[in-house]
Coordinates of C-alpha atoms in Angstrom, one line a residue:
Chain A
M21 CA -24.1 -6.3 18.6
E22 CA -25.6 -9.8 18.6
K23 CA -25.2 -11.7 15.4
T24 CA -27.7 -14.4 14.3
W25 CA -26.7 -17.8 13.1
N26 CA -27.5 -18.1 9.4
N27 CA -25.7 -20.4 7.0
K28 CA -27.5 -18.8 4.0
A29 CA -25.0 -15.9 4.5
W30 CA -22.6 -18.1 2.5
F31 CA -24.5 -17.0 -0.6
L32 CA -23.5 -13.4 0.1
V33 CA -19.9 -14.4 0.5
L34 CA -19.9 -16.5 -2.7
P35 CA -18.9 -13.7 -5.1
V36 CA -15.8 -12.9 -3.0
L37 CA -14.9 -16.5 -2.9
V38 CA -15.0 -16.9 -6.6
V39 CA -13.0 -13.8 -7.3
V40 CA -10.4 -14.5 -4.7
A41 CA -10.2 -18.2 -5.6
F42 CA -9.4 -17.2 -9.2
S43 CA -6.8 -14.7 -8.2
A44 CA -5.2 -16.4 -5.2
V45 CA -5.9 -20.1 -4.9
I46 CA -5.2 -21.2 -8.5
P47 CA -1.9 -19.3 -8.7
L48 CA -0.9 -20.6 -5.3
M49 CA -1.4 -24.1 -6.4
T50 CA 0.9 -23.5 -9.4
V51 CA 3.5 -22.4 -6.9
V52 CA 3.0 -25.5 -4.8
N53 CA 3.4 -27.6 -8.0
Y54 CA 6.7 -26.0 -8.8
A55 CA 8.0 -26.3 -5.3
F56 CA 7.7 -30.1 -5.3
N57 CA 8.6 -30.9 -8.9
D58 CA 11.5 -30.5 -11.3
T59 CA 10.8 -29.5 -14.8
F60 CA 12.8 -28.9 -18.0
G61 CA 10.4 -26.4 -19.3
N62 CA 8.4 -28.7 -21.6
N63 CA 5.5 -29.2 -19.2
Q64 CA 6.9 -32.5 -18.0
F65 CA 7.3 -32.7 -14.3
F66 CA 9.4 -34.9 -12.1
W67 CA 8.7 -35.4 -8.4
A68 CA 11.5 -33.6 -6.5
G69 CA 10.1 -34.0 -3.0
L70 CA 11.6 -31.7 -0.4
E71 CA 14.8 -31.2 -2.5
W72 CA 14.2 -27.5 -3.2
F73 CA 13.2 -26.7 0.3
D74 CA 16.4 -28.4 1.5
E75 CA 18.4 -26.3 -0.9
M76 CA 16.7 -23.1 0.1
V77 CA 17.0 -23.6 3.8
H78 CA 20.7 -24.1 3.5
S79 CA 21.2 -21.4 0.9
E80 CA 23.8 -18.8 1.9
R81 CA 22.3 -16.3 -0.5
L82 CA 18.9 -16.6 1.1
H83 CA 20.3 -16.2 4.6
E84 CA 22.0 -13.0 3.6
A85 CA 18.9 -11.6 2.0
L86 CA 16.8 -12.5 5.0
G87 CA 19.4 -10.8 7.3
R88 CA 19.2 -7.6 5.2
Q89 CA 15.5 -7.8 5.2
V90 CA 15.1 -8.1 9.0
L91 CA 17.6 -5.3 9.5
F92 CA 15.8 -3.1 7.0
S93 CA 12.4 -3.7 8.6
A94 CA 13.8 -3.1 12.1
I95 CA 15.4 0.2 11.1
I96 CA 12.3 1.4 9.3
L97 CA 10.1 0.7 12.3
A98 CA 12.5 2.3 14.8
I99 CA 12.4 5.5 12.8
E100 CA 8.9 5.7 11.4
V101 CA 6.9 4.9 14.5
P102 CA 8.3 7.5 16.9
L103 CA 8.5 10.1 14.1
G104 CA 4.9 9.3 13.0
I105 CA 3.6 9.7 16.6
F106 CA 5.6 13.0 17.0
V107 CA 4.2 14.4 13.8
A108 CA 0.6 13.3 14.7
L109 CA 0.9 15.2 18.0
N110 CA 1.8 18.3 16.2
M111 CA -0.8 18.2 13.4
P112 CA -3.4 21.0 13.5
K113 CA -6.7 19.7 14.8
K114 CA -9.3 21.5 12.7
G115 CA -10.0 24.1 10.0
F116 CA -8.5 24.8 6.7
W117 CA -4.9 24.0 7.7
S118 CA -5.9 20.6 9.0
S119 CA -7.4 19.7 5.6
L120 CA -4.4 21.1 3.7
V121 CA -1.9 19.2 5.9
L122 CA -3.9 16.0 5.6
V123 CA -3.9 16.2 1.8
L124 CA -0.2 17.1 1.6
M125 CA 0.7 14.3 3.9
A126 CA -1.3 11.7 2.1
L127 CA 0.3 12.7 -1.2
P128 CA 3.4 10.4 -1.0
L129 CA 1.1 7.5 -0.3
L130 CA -0.6 7.9 -3.7
I131 CA 2.5 8.0 -5.9
P132 CA 3.1 4.8 -7.8
F133 CA 6.0 2.8 -6.2
N134 CA 8.3 3.1 -9.1
V135 CA 7.8 6.8 -9.4
V136 CA 8.7 7.1 -5.7
G137 CA 11.9 5.2 -6.7
T138 CA 12.4 7.6 -9.7
I139 CA 11.9 10.7 -7.5
W140 CA 14.6 9.6 -5.1
Q141 CA 16.9 8.3 -7.8
I142 CA 16.9 11.8 -9.3
F143 CA 16.9 13.6 -6.0
G144 CA 20.0 11.7 -4.7
R145 CA 22.1 12.0 -7.8
V146 CA 25.2 14.0 -7.3
D147 CA 25.1 15.6 -10.8
I148 CA 21.5 16.6 -11.1
G149 CA 19.8 16.0 -7.8
L150 CA 19.1 18.5 -5.0
L151 CA 20.1 16.1 -2.2
G152 CA 23.2 14.7 -3.9
G153 CA 24.2 18.1 -5.1
A154 CA 23.7 19.8 -1.7
L155 CA 25.7 17.0 0.0
A156 CA 28.5 17.3 -2.5
A157 CA 28.6 21.0 -2.0
L158 CA 29.0 20.5 1.7
G159 CA 31.9 18.2 1.0
V160 CA 30.2 14.9 2.0
D161 CA 31.4 12.0 -0.1
Y162 CA 28.0 10.6 -1.1
N163 CA 27.3 8.3 -3.9
Y164 CA 24.5 5.8 -3.6
T165 CA 25.4 3.8 -6.7
S166 CA 28.9 2.8 -5.5
D167 CA 28.8 3.0 -1.7
P168 CA 26.7 0.3 0.1
L169 CA 26.2 2.5 3.2
D170 CA 25.0 5.5 1.1
A171 CA 22.7 3.1 -0.8
W172 CA 21.2 2.0 2.5
V173 CA 20.8 5.5 3.8
T174 CA 19.1 6.5 0.6
V175 CA 16.7 3.6 0.6
I176 CA 15.8 4.1 4.3
V177 CA 15.3 7.9 4.0
M178 CA 13.1 7.2 0.9
D179 CA 10.9 4.7 2.9
V180 CA 10.7 7.2 5.8
W181 CA 9.6 9.8 3.3
H182 CA 7.1 7.5 1.7
W183 CA 5.4 5.8 4.7
T184 CA 5.8 7.9 7.8
S185 CA 2.6 9.8 6.9
L186 CA 0.7 6.5 7.1
V187 CA 1.8 6.0 10.7
A188 CA 1.1 9.7 11.4
L189 CA -2.4 9.6 9.9
L190 CA -3.3 6.5 11.8
C191 CA -2.1 8.1 15.1
Y192 CA -3.9 11.3 14.2
A193 CA -7.2 9.4 13.8
G194 CA -6.6 7.8 17.2
L195 CA -5.9 11.2 18.8
Q196 CA -9.0 12.8 17.3
S197 CA -11.1 10.3 19.3
I198 CA -10.0 11.6 22.7
P199 CA -12.7 13.8 24.3
Q200 CA -11.7 17.3 25.2
A201 CA -12.8 16.6 28.8
Y202 CA -9.7 14.4 29.3
Y203 CA -7.4 17.3 28.5
Q204 CA -9.4 19.6 30.7
A205 CA -9.1 17.2 33.6
A206 CA -5.4 16.9 33.0
R207 CA -5.1 20.7 33.0
I208 CA -6.9 20.9 36.4
D209 CA -4.5 18.3 37.8
Q210 CA -1.6 20.4 36.3
A211 CA -0.3 17.3 34.5
S212 CA 2.9 17.8 32.6
R213 CA 3.0 17.5 28.8
W214 CA 4.8 14.1 29.2
A215 CA 2.2 12.9 31.6
V216 CA -0.6 13.8 29.2
F217 CA 1.1 11.9 26.5
R218 CA 2.0 8.9 28.6
H219 CA -1.4 8.5 30.4
I220 CA -4.0 9.9 28.0
E221 CA -2.7 10.0 24.4
L222 CA -0.6 6.8 24.3
P223 CA -3.2 4.5 25.7
K224 CA -5.8 5.9 23.3
M225 CA -3.5 5.4 20.4
K226 CA -2.6 1.8 21.4
G227 CA -5.0 0.2 18.9
V228 CA -4.1 2.2 15.8
L229 CA -0.5 2.1 16.7
L230 CA -0.5 -1.7 16.7
I231 CA -2.1 -1.7 13.3
A232 CA 0.5 0.8 12.1
V233 CA 3.4 -1.3 13.3
L234 CA 2.1 -4.5 11.8
L235 CA 1.2 -2.8 8.4
R236 CA 4.6 -1.2 8.2
F237 CA 6.3 -4.5 9.2
M238 CA 4.5 -6.5 6.5
D239 CA 4.8 -4.0 3.8
S240 CA 8.5 -3.3 4.4
F241 CA 9.0 -7.1 4.6
M242 CA 7.8 -7.4 1.0
I243 CA 9.2 -4.2 -0.4
Y244 CA 10.3 -4.6 -4.0
T245 CA 9.8 -1.7 -6.4
E246 CA 11.2 1.3 -4.7
P247 CA 14.7 -0.1 -3.8
F248 CA 14.8 -1.9 -7.1
V249 CA 14.3 1.3 -9.1
V250 CA 16.8 3.3 -7.0
T251 CA 19.6 0.8 -6.5
G252 CA 18.6 -2.3 -8.5
G253 CA 19.6 -4.3 -5.4
G254 CA 23.2 -3.0 -5.5
P255 CA 25.9 -2.0 -5.2
G256 CA 26.8 -5.7 -5.3
N257 CA 24.0 -7.4 -3.4
S258 CA 23.9 -4.9 -0.5
T259 CA 20.3 -3.8 -0.9
T260 CA 18.9 -7.0 -2.3
F261 CA 15.9 -7.7 -0.1
L262 CA 13.8 -10.9 -0.1
S263 CA 11.3 -9.9 -2.8
I264 CA 14.1 -8.6 -5.1
D265 CA 16.0 -11.8 -4.7
L266 CA 12.9 -13.9 -5.3
V267 CA 12.1 -12.1 -8.6
K268 CA 15.7 -12.4 -9.7
M269 CA 15.6 -16.1 -9.1
A270 CA 12.2 -16.8 -10.7
V271 CA 12.1 -14.4 -13.6
G272 CA 15.8 -13.6 -14.1
Q273 CA 17.3 -17.1 -13.8
F274 CA 14.2 -19.1 -14.2
D275 CA 15.0 -21.4 -11.3
L276 CA 11.4 -22.2 -10.8
G277 CA 11.7 -25.0 -8.2
P278 CA 13.9 -23.2 -5.7
A279 CA 12.0 -19.9 -6.3
A280 CA 8.7 -21.6 -5.6
A281 CA 10.0 -23.3 -2.4
F282 CA 11.3 -19.9 -1.3
S283 CA 7.9 -18.3 -2.1
L284 CA 6.1 -20.8 0.1
M285 CA 8.4 -20.3 3.0
Y286 CA 8.2 -16.5 2.6
F287 CA 4.4 -16.8 2.5
V288 CA 4.3 -19.0 5.7
V289 CA 6.3 -16.4 7.6
I290 CA 3.9 -13.6 6.6
M291 CA 0.9 -15.8 7.4
L292 CA 2.2 -16.4 10.9
V293 CA 2.6 -12.7 11.5
S294 CA -0.8 -12.0 10.2
W295 CA -2.3 -14.7 12.4
V296 CA -0.8 -13.0 15.4
F297 CA -2.1 -9.7 14.1
Y298 CA -5.6 -11.0 13.6
T299 CA -5.7 -12.7 17.0
V300 CA -4.6 -9.6 18.8
M301 CA -7.1 -7.5 16.8
S302 CA -10.1 -9.7 17.5
N303 CA -9.2 -10.0 21.2
M304 CA -9.2 -6.2 21.3
D305 CA -12.5 -6.0 19.6
R306 CA -14.0 -8.4 22.1
A307 CA -12.5 -6.4 25.0
G308 CA -14.8 -3.5 24.0
S309 CA -12.9 -1.9 21.2
D310 CA -10.5 0.9 21.7
I311 CA -11.8 2.6 18.6
P312 CA -14.9 4.5 19.5
E313 CA -18.0 4.2 17.3
E314 CA -18.8 7.9 16.9
L315 CA -15.8 8.5 14.7
Chain B
M7 CA 4.1 29.0 22.7
R8 CA 3.1 25.4 22.1
M9 CA 1.1 26.3 19.0
K10 CA 4.3 27.9 17.6
S11 CA 6.6 24.9 18.2
S12 CA 4.1 22.5 16.6
A13 CA 3.8 24.8 13.6
I14 CA 7.6 24.7 13.2
V15 CA 7.5 20.9 13.4
M16 CA 4.8 20.7 10.7
V17 CA 6.6 23.1 8.4
L18 CA 9.8 21.1 8.7
Y19 CA 8.1 17.8 8.1
L20 CA 6.0 19.1 5.1
L21 CA 9.2 20.6 3.7
F22 CA 10.8 17.2 3.9
L23 CA 7.8 15.7 2.1
M24 CA 7.5 18.3 -0.6
L25 CA 11.2 18.9 -1.5
P26 CA 11.7 15.7 -3.6
I27 CA 8.3 16.4 -5.3
Y28 CA 9.3 20.0 -6.0
W29 CA 12.5 18.8 -7.5
L30 CA 10.6 16.5 -9.8
V31 CA 8.3 19.3 -10.9
N32 CA 11.3 21.6 -11.3
M33 CA 13.1 19.1 -13.6
S34 CA 10.0 18.5 -15.7
L35 CA 9.9 22.1 -16.7
K36 CA 13.5 22.2 -17.8
T37 CA 15.2 21.1 -21.1
N38 CA 17.6 18.2 -20.9
A39 CA 20.5 20.5 -21.7
E40 CA 19.6 22.6 -18.6
I41 CA 19.1 19.6 -16.4
T42 CA 22.5 18.1 -17.1
G43 CA 24.4 21.4 -17.8
T44 CA 23.5 23.7 -14.9
F45 CA 22.4 23.3 -11.4
S46 CA 19.5 25.6 -10.5
L47 CA 16.7 25.7 -8.0
F48 CA 14.1 26.8 -10.5
P49 CA 13.9 26.5 -14.3
R50 CA 15.7 29.4 -16.1
N51 CA 14.1 28.7 -19.5
L52 CA 10.6 27.5 -18.6
T53 CA 9.5 24.9 -21.1
F54 CA 6.5 22.7 -21.5
A55 CA 8.0 20.6 -24.2
N56 CA 8.3 17.6 -21.9
Y57 CA 4.6 17.6 -21.2
R58 CA 3.9 18.2 -24.9
T59 CA 5.9 15.1 -25.8
I60 CA 3.8 13.0 -23.4
L61 CA 0.4 14.4 -24.2
T62 CA 0.8 14.2 -28.0
D63 CA 2.4 10.7 -28.3
P64 CA -0.1 7.9 -28.0
S65 CA 2.5 5.4 -26.8
W66 CA 2.9 7.7 -23.8
Y67 CA -0.6 8.9 -23.0
M68 CA -2.2 5.5 -23.6
G69 CA -0.2 4.4 -20.6
Y70 CA -2.4 6.7 -18.5
V71 CA -5.6 5.6 -20.2
N72 CA -4.6 1.9 -19.6
S73 CA -3.8 2.6 -15.9
I74 CA -7.1 4.4 -15.3
I75 CA -9.1 1.7 -17.1
Y76 CA -7.8 -1.1 -15.0
V77 CA -7.8 0.9 -11.7
V78 CA -11.5 1.8 -12.2
L79 CA -12.4 -1.7 -13.3
N80 CA -10.7 -3.1 -10.2
T81 CA -12.4 -0.6 -7.9
V82 CA -15.8 -1.5 -9.3
I83 CA -15.3 -5.2 -9.1
S84 CA -13.8 -5.1 -5.6
I85 CA -16.6 -2.9 -4.2
T86 CA -19.4 -4.9 -5.9
V87 CA -18.3 -8.3 -4.6
A88 CA -17.2 -7.0 -1.2
L89 CA -20.5 -5.3 -0.4
P90 CA -22.7 -8.4 0.1
A91 CA -19.8 -10.3 1.8
A92 CA -19.2 -7.5 4.2
Y93 CA -22.9 -7.4 5.0
A94 CA -22.8 -11.2 5.8
F95 CA -19.8 -10.8 8.0
S96 CA -21.3 -7.9 9.9
R97 CA -24.7 -9.4 10.4
Y98 CA -24.5 -13.2 10.6
N99 CA -22.6 -16.0 12.1
F100 CA -22.1 -18.9 9.7
M101 CA -20.1 -22.0 9.4
G102 CA -16.4 -21.1 9.1
D103 CA -16.9 -17.4 9.1
K104 CA -13.9 -16.6 11.3
H105 CA -11.6 -18.9 9.2
L106 CA -12.9 -17.4 6.0
F107 CA -12.2 -13.8 7.2
F108 CA -8.7 -14.7 8.3
W109 CA -8.0 -16.4 5.0
L110 CA -9.2 -13.3 3.1
L111 CA -6.9 -11.2 5.2
T112 CA -3.8 -13.4 4.5
N113 CA -4.3 -12.5 0.8
R114 CA -3.9 -8.8 1.7
M115 CA -0.6 -9.8 3.3
A116 CA 0.7 -12.0 0.4
P117 CA 3.8 -10.7 -1.2
P118 CA 3.0 -9.8 -4.9
A119 CA 6.4 -11.2 -5.8
V120 CA 5.2 -14.7 -4.9
F121 CA 2.3 -14.4 -7.3
A122 CA 3.9 -12.6 -10.3
L123 CA 5.0 -15.7 -12.2
P124 CA 1.9 -17.9 -11.5
F125 CA -0.3 -15.0 -12.5
F126 CA 1.5 -14.7 -15.8
Q127 CA 1.0 -18.4 -16.5
L128 CA -2.6 -18.4 -15.4
Y129 CA -3.7 -15.4 -17.4
S130 CA -1.7 -16.5 -20.5
S131 CA -3.4 -19.9 -20.4
V132 CA -6.9 -18.4 -20.3
G133 CA -6.1 -15.9 -23.0
L134 CA -6.4 -12.8 -20.8
F135 CA -2.7 -11.8 -21.0
D136 CA -2.2 -8.1 -21.8
T137 CA -5.9 -7.1 -21.2
H138 CA -7.2 -4.6 -18.7
I139 CA -9.4 -7.1 -17.0
A140 CA -6.4 -9.4 -16.2
V141 CA -4.7 -6.6 -14.2
A142 CA -8.0 -5.6 -12.6
L143 CA -8.6 -9.2 -11.5
A144 CA -5.0 -9.7 -10.3
H145 CA -5.3 -6.6 -8.1
C146 CA -8.4 -8.1 -6.5
L147 CA -6.0 -10.3 -4.7
F148 CA -5.3 -7.5 -2.2
N149 CA -8.1 -5.1 -2.8
V150 CA -11.1 -7.4 -2.2
P151 CA -10.0 -8.4 1.3
L152 CA -9.3 -4.8 2.0
A153 CA -12.7 -3.6 0.8
V154 CA -14.5 -6.3 2.8
W155 CA -12.5 -5.3 5.9
I156 CA -13.2 -1.6 5.6
L157 CA -16.9 -2.0 4.7
E158 CA -17.5 -4.5 7.5
G159 CA -16.3 -1.9 10.0
F160 CA -18.7 0.7 8.6
M161 CA -21.6 -1.7 8.5
R162 CA -21.2 -2.8 12.1
G163 CA -22.0 0.8 13.0
V164 CA -25.4 0.6 11.4
P165 CA -28.1 -0.6 14.0
R166 CA -29.8 -3.9 13.1
E167 CA -33.2 -2.3 13.8
I168 CA -33.0 -0.6 10.5
D169 CA -32.8 -3.9 8.6
E170 CA -35.7 -5.3 10.6
T171 CA -37.9 -2.3 10.2
A172 CA -37.3 -2.4 6.4
Y173 CA -38.3 -6.1 6.2
I174 CA -41.5 -5.4 8.2
D175 CA -42.3 -2.6 5.8
G176 CA -42.1 -5.2 3.0
Y177 CA -38.8 -4.5 1.4
S178 CA -37.1 -7.4 -0.3
F179 CA -33.4 -7.9 0.5
P180 CA -32.0 -6.5 -2.8
R181 CA -34.2 -3.5 -2.7
F182 CA -33.5 -2.8 1.0
F183 CA -29.8 -3.2 0.4
V184 CA -29.6 -0.7 -2.6
R185 CA -32.3 1.8 -1.5
I186 CA -31.8 2.0 2.2
F187 CA -28.6 0.3 3.4
M188 CA -26.1 1.6 0.8
P189 CA -26.9 5.3 1.3
L190 CA -26.4 4.8 5.0
I191 CA -22.8 3.6 4.5
A192 CA -22.1 5.9 1.6
S193 CA -19.0 7.3 3.3
G194 CA -17.7 3.8 4.0
I195 CA -18.1 2.9 0.3
G196 CA -16.2 6.1 -0.5
V197 CA -13.4 5.3 1.8
A198 CA -13.2 1.7 0.5
A199 CA -13.2 2.9 -3.1
F200 CA -10.4 5.4 -2.2
F201 CA -8.2 2.7 -0.8
C202 CA -8.9 0.3 -3.7
F203 CA -8.0 3.1 -6.1
M204 CA -4.9 3.9 -4.2
F205 CA -3.4 0.4 -4.0
S206 CA -4.3 -0.5 -7.5
W207 CA -2.8 2.8 -8.8
V208 CA 0.5 2.5 -7.0
E209 CA 1.1 -1.2 -7.7
L210 CA 3.6 -2.0 -10.5
L211 CA 5.0 -5.5 -10.2
L212 CA 1.8 -7.4 -11.1
S213 CA 0.6 -4.9 -13.7
R214 CA 3.9 -4.9 -15.4
T215 CA 4.1 -8.7 -15.4
L216 CA 0.6 -9.1 -16.9
T217 CA 0.9 -6.6 -19.8
S218 CA 3.0 -6.1 -22.8
V219 CA 1.5 -3.6 -25.2
N220 CA -2.2 -3.1 -25.2
A221 CA -2.8 -2.7 -21.5
K222 CA 0.6 -1.4 -20.5
P223 CA 0.4 0.9 -17.4
I224 CA 2.0 4.3 -17.3
A225 CA 4.4 3.2 -14.6
A226 CA 5.8 0.6 -16.9
T227 CA 5.9 2.9 -19.9
M228 CA 8.2 5.2 -17.8
T229 CA 11.0 2.7 -17.8
R230 CA 11.6 3.2 -21.5
T231 CA 13.2 6.6 -21.1
V232 CA 16.2 4.7 -19.8
S233 CA 17.0 2.9 -23.0
A234 CA 16.5 5.8 -25.4
S235 CA 19.6 7.6 -26.6
G236 CA 21.0 8.5 -23.2
M237 CA 18.6 9.3 -20.4
D238 CA 15.6 11.6 -21.1
W239 CA 15.4 13.1 -17.7
G240 CA 12.9 15.9 -18.5
V241 CA 10.3 13.6 -20.0
L242 CA 10.8 11.1 -17.2
A243 CA 10.2 13.8 -14.6
A244 CA 7.1 15.1 -16.5
A245 CA 5.6 11.6 -16.7
G246 CA 6.3 11.2 -12.9
V247 CA 4.5 14.5 -12.2
L248 CA 1.5 13.4 -14.3
T249 CA 1.2 10.1 -12.3
I250 CA 0.9 12.2 -9.1
V251 CA -2.0 14.3 -10.4
P252 CA -4.8 11.7 -10.3
G253 CA -3.9 10.7 -6.8
A254 CA -3.8 14.3 -5.6
L255 CA -7.3 14.9 -7.2
V256 CA -8.7 11.9 -5.5
I257 CA -7.3 12.8 -2.1
W258 CA -8.7 16.3 -2.4
F259 CA -12.2 14.9 -2.9
V260 CA -12.1 12.5 0.0
R261 CA -10.0 14.5 2.4
N262 CA -12.8 14.7 5.0
Y263 CA -13.2 11.0 5.0
I264 CA -9.5 10.0 5.1
A265 CA -9.2 10.5 8.8
K266 CA -12.4 8.5 9.4
G267 CA -11.2 5.6 7.2
F268 CA -7.9 5.5 9.1
A269 CA -9.7 5.8 12.4
L270 CA -11.3 2.4 11.7
G271 CA -7.8 1.2 11.4
R272 CA -8.8 -0.8 8.4
V273 CA -6.2 -0.1 5.8

């Protein structure tokens, strides 16, 4: 659709600007202030220049947290994306069952993050949890509070439980937009199930799939509450991801300078990723949108 | 044959989703002695005492009231400011529109952990600490960009001719917007409100940081079962179940629009 040039549209955007400026720009400026200054907590600031950034870039602790974070996000994507596609392909297409399945699948998405943590904390406990109890009965030596590997498995299974539905629902929406005629044509050509998936379904899902991957990447990259409730970042530091480390540093130890420098770098990484995301998205929009209007 | 195998897949997947939730419900209906003493797949002595504890103790049930107040406030603020902005983005080109849109989106991507401490200081300094409006405003950080994004997608689907016809018929802009335009994108507003509700409801880090007593959300109230004499598993489980209920209700009402909202890929 042709848009007209009209600078008065700024007035319509103004309320959003005011609200977002209050809740984003002012706090961000505070962070910038801390990142370049040193303070002894009495509101006196001393210029510290790039000292904190230097400290953070060479911090062993940060490197380890970053390593864990990247590994975690990679594993999450490798499991959730294929599983989500697979589930979406098997979802009922219409009728009562389709509504019921949709509602049940969306349920984990609407549980507060710390309750998700609580559910899995209970579920995995050897003494009172179904999962922990069942594993113990099978003779598996499983204890997520003392064994790092078990803690990782628990956190990953929890995230798969929590977010696979999002990927599946996005893919399902993409699949719904494929006209029946495509499938009929494929049947006439006697295309195999794999060929239908590879040449009809996958290309149609490309757009939503990209969104799913980027959303999952970003949200897993800033995960905080769920692993914090389940493992508290432990045992040791084995499940301390970037956000957990950041909160520990800022609120726990009150190392404001380093924490602020860390925040800014963290933010820049996420900005870069979202820039790529946005560019790809708007290129797709311009190329005649993979997402049909009638949906 | 194919129907059958896909039914099996769905049953297995839903079983995986429902088991942990079932376990929580199961525990919430047991006494603490039964939870720690015996291992059973269903409650032997069915008890509603855990729920009674929560629903009769103000320090518990006020947590739900607080959460619902700030979630509703946030949804209303987000949608109200997002509507005109989304209209501007969908209809006009203006100076810096692309940069502005991108900047809004980066706020959706901002890690809340980065903002927790500055928010605390900002809202303390303006005297809004521990109020519902503080949490509602803080959640605007990610919900306003989201609402603009979703609404813009829906508005783009409405033909321009409708706007022009309305102006020729002598409608003023506000009247056109409320009387004609908003009903046309009602489902879009529903979807946007759903997602605002959802993200505000599940968020804990900011809402916990910004409150202490008067506006404390239920999610933060739940942590206190840990420090009480031992662990009060039954009450913790019951509180967890009650946090799932509002979400489940909302999903049921918007179930026919969820797929549509996701289809726009604007989450």
